[in-house]
PDB file of C-alpha atoms in Angstrom:
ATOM      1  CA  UNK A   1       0.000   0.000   0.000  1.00  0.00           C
ATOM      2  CA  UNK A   2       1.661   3.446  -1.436  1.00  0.00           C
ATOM      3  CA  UNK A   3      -0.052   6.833   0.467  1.00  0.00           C
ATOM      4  CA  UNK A   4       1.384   9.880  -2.166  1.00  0.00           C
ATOM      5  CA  UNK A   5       0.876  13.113  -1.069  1.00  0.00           C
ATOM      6  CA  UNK A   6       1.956  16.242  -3.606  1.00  0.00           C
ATOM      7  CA  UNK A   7       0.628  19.557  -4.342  1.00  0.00           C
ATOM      8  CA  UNK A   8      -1.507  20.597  -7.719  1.00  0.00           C
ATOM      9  CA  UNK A   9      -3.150  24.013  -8.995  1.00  0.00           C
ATOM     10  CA  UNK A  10      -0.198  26.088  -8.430  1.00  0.00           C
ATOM     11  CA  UNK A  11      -0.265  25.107  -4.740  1.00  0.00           C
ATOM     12  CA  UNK A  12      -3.690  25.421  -3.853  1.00  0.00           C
ATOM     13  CA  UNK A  13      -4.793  21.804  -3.712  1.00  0.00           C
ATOM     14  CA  UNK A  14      -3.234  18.513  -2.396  1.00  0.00           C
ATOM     15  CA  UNK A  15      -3.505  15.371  -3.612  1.00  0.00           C
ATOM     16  CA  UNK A  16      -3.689  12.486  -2.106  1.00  0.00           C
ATOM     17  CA  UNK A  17      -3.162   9.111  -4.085  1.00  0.00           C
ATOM     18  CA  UNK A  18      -3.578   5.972  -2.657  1.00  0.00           C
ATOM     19  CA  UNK A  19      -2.827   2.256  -4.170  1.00  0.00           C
ATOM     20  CA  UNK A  20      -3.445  -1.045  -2.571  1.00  0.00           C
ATOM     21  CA  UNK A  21      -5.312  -1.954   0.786  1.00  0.00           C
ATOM     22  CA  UNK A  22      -5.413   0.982   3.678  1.00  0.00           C
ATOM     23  CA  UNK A  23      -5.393  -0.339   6.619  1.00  0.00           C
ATOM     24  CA  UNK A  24      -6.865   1.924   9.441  1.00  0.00           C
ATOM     25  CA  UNK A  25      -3.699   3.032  11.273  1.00  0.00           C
ATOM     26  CA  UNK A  26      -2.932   4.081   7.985  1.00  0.00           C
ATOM     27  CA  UNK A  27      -5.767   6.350   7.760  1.00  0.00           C
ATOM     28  CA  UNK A  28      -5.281   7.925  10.802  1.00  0.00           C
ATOM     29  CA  UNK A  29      -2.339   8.711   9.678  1.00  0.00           C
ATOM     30  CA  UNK A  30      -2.903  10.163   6.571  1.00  0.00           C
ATOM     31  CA  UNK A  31      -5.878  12.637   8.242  1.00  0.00           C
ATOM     32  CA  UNK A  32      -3.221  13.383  10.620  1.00  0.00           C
ATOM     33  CA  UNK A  33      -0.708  14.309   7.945  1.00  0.00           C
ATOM     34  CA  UNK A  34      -3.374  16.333   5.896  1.00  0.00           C
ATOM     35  CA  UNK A  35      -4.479  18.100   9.294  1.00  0.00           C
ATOM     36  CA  UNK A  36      -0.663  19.119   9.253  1.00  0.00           C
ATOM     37  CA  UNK A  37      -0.081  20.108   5.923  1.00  0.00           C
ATOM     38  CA  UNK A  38      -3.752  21.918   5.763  1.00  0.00           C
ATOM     39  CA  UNK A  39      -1.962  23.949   8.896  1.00  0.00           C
ATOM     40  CA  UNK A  40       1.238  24.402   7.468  1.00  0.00           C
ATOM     41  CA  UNK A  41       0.084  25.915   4.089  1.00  0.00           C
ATOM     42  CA  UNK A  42      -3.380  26.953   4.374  1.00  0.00           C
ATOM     43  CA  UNK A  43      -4.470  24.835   1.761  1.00  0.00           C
ATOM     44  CA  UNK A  44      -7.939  23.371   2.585  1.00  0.00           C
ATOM     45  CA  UNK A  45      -8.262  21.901  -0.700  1.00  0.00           C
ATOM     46  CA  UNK A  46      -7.785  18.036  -1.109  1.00  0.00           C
ATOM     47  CA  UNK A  47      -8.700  15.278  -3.854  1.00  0.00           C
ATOM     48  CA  UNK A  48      -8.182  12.032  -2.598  1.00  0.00           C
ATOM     49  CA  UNK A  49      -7.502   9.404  -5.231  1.00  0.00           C
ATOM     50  CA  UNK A  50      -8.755   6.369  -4.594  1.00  0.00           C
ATOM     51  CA  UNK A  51      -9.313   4.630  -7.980  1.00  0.00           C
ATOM     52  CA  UNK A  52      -6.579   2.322  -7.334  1.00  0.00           C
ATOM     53  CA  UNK A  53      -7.605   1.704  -3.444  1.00  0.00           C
ATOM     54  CA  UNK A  54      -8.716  -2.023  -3.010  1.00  0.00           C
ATOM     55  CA  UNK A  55      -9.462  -2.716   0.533  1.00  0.00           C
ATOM     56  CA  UNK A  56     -10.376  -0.251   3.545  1.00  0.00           C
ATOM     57  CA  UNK A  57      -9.407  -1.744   7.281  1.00  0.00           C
ATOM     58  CA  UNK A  58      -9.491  -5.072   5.308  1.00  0.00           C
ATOM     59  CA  UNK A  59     -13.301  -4.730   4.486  1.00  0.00           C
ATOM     60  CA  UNK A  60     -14.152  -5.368   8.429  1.00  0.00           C
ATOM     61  CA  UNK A  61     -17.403  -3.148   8.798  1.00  0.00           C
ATOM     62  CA  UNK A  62     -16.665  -2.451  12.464  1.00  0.00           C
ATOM     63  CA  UNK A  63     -13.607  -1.198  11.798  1.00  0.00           C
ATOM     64  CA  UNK A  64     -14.648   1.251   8.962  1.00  0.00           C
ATOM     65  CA  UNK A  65     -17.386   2.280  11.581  1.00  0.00           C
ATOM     66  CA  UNK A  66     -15.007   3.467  14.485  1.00  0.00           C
ATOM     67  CA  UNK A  67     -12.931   5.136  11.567  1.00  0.00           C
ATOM     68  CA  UNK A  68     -15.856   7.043  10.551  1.00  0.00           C
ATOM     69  CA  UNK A  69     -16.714   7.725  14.118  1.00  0.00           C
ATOM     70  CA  UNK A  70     -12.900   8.903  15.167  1.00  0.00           C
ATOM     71  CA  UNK A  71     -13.195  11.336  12.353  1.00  0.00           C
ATOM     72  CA  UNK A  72     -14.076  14.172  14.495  1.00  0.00           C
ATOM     73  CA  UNK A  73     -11.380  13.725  16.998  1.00  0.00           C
ATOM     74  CA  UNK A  74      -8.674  14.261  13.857  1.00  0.00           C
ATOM     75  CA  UNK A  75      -9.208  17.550  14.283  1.00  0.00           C
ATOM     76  CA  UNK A  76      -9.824  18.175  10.259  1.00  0.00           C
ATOM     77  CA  UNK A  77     -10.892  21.228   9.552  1.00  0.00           C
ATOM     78  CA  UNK A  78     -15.335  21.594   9.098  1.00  0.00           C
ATOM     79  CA  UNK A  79     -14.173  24.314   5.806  1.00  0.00           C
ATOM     80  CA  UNK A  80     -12.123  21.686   4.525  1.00  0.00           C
ATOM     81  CA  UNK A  81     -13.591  21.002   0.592  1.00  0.00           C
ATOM     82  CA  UNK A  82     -12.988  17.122  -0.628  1.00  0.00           C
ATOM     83  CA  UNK A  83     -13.151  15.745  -3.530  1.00  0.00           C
ATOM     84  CA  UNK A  84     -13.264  12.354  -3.871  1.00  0.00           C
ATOM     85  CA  UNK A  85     -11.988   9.583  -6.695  1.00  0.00           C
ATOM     86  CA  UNK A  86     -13.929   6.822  -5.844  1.00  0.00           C
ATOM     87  CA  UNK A  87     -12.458   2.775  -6.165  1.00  0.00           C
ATOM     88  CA  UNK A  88     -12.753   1.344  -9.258  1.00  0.00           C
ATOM     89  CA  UNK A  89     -12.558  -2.292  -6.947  1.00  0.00           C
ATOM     90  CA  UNK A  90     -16.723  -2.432  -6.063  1.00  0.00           C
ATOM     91  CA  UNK A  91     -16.036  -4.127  -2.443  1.00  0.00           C
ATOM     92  CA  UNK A  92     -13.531  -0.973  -2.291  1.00  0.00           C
ATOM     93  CA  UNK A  93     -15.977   1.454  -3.281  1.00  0.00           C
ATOM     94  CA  UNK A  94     -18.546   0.239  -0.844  1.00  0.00           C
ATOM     95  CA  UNK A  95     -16.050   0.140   1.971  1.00  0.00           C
ATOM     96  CA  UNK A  96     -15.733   4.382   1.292  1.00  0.00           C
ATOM     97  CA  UNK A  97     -19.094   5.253   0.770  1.00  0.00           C
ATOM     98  CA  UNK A  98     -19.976   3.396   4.230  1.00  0.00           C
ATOM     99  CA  UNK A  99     -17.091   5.383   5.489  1.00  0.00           C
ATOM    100  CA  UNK A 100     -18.382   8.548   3.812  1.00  0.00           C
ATOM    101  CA  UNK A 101     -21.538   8.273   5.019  1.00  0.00           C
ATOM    102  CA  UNK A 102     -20.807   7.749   8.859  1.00  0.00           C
ATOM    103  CA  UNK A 103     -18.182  10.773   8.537  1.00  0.00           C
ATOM    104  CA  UNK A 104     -20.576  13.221   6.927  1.00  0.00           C
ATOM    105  CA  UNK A 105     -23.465  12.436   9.655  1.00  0.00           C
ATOM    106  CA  UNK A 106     -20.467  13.165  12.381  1.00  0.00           C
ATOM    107  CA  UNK A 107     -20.057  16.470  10.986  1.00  0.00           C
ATOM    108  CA  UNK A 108     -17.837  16.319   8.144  1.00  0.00           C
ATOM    109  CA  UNK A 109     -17.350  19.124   5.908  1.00  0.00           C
ATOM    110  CA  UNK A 110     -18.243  19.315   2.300  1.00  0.00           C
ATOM    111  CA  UNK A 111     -17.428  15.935   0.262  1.00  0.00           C
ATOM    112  CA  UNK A 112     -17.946  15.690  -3.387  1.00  0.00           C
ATOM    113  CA  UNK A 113     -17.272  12.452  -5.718  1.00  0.00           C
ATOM    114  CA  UNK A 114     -15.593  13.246  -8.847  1.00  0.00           C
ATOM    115  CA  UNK A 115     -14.647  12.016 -11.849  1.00  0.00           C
ATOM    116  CA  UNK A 116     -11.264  13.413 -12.461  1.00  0.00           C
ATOM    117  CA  UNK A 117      -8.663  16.019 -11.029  1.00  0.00           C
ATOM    118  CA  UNK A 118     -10.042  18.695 -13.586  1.00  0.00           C
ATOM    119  CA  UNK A 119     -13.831  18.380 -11.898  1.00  0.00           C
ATOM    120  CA  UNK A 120     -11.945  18.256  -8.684  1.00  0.00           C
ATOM    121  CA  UNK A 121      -9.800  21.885  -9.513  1.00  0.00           C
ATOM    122  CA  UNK A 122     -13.145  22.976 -11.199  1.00  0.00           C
ATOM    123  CA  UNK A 123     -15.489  22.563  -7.977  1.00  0.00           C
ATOM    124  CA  UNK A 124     -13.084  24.037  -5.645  1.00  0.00           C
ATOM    125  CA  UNK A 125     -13.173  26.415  -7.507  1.00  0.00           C
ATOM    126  CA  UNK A 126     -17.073  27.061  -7.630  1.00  0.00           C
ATOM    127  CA  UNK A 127     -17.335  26.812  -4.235  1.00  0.00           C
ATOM    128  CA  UNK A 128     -14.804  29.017  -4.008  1.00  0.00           C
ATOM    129  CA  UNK A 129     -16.975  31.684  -5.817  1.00  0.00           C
ATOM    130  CA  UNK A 130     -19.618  30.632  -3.790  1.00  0.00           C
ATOM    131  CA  UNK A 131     -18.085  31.566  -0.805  1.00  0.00           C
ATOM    132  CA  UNK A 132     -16.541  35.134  -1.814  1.00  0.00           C
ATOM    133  CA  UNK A 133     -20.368  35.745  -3.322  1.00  0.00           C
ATOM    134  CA  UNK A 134     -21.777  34.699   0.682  1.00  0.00           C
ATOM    135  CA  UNK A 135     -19.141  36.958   1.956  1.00  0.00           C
ATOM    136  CA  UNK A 136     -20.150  40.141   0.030  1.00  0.00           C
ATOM    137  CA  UNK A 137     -24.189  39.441   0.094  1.00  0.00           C
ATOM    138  CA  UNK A 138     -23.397  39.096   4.093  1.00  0.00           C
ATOM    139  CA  UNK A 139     -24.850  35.436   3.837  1.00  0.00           C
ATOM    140  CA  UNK A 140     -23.859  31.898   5.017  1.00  0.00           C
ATOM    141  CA  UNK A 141     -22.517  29.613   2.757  1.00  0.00           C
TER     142      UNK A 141
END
């Protein structure tokens, strides 16, 4: 299992590409490198790649469910925008979306599956405009 992390769109979005199984120390440790770099460069733009993921904390459902329930405690930013690659293994893909789905009802910020870095680059930077447009109406996002 290979965890890449790198930077794309002249700095202002970090990829994350993952190949093989992920076990869950492994994820904890990846949120609690992107918690780090998210600090260290302000970025709060992230694709995670996970086309070539084939197992999550080796397809044990218990386990994805205390990942998706320890999500909070990472301390990831709630303004944090994700895009998501989903698996291209089905049993893979599954794994994530149960994982998705506990995070998001434990208060995870915006998550959006995409096809491909460009739709990735091209909805951060929608909600990007979004957000400036909130700002200067005086609304919410």
């Amino acid at each position: 299992m290979a965890i890449k992390f790198s930077t794309l769109d002249e700095g202002r979005v970090v990829l994350v590409a993952i190949d093989g199984d992920l076990g869950t120390d492994q994820v904890q440790e990846m949120r609690r490198q992107s918690v780090e770099l998210a600090g260290e460069t302000g970025i709060n733009n992230f694709i995670f790649d996970l086309r070539k993921l084939t197992s999550l904390a080796n397809g044990d459902p218990a386990a994805i469910v205390d990942l998706g329930n320890s999500y909070k405690n990472q301390n990831i930013p709630f303004w944090a925008n994700t895009a998501i690659l989903m698996p291209v293994d089905q049993r893979a893909f599954e794994q994530m979306e149960l994982l998705h789905e506990i995070e998001i009802s434990r208060g995870r910020g915006l998550l959006e599956y995409v096809e491909s870095v460009d739709e990735a680059v091209a909805w951060f930077e929608e909600m990007s405009h979004r957000v400036r447009a909130s700002a200067a109406s005086g609304r919410s996002v």
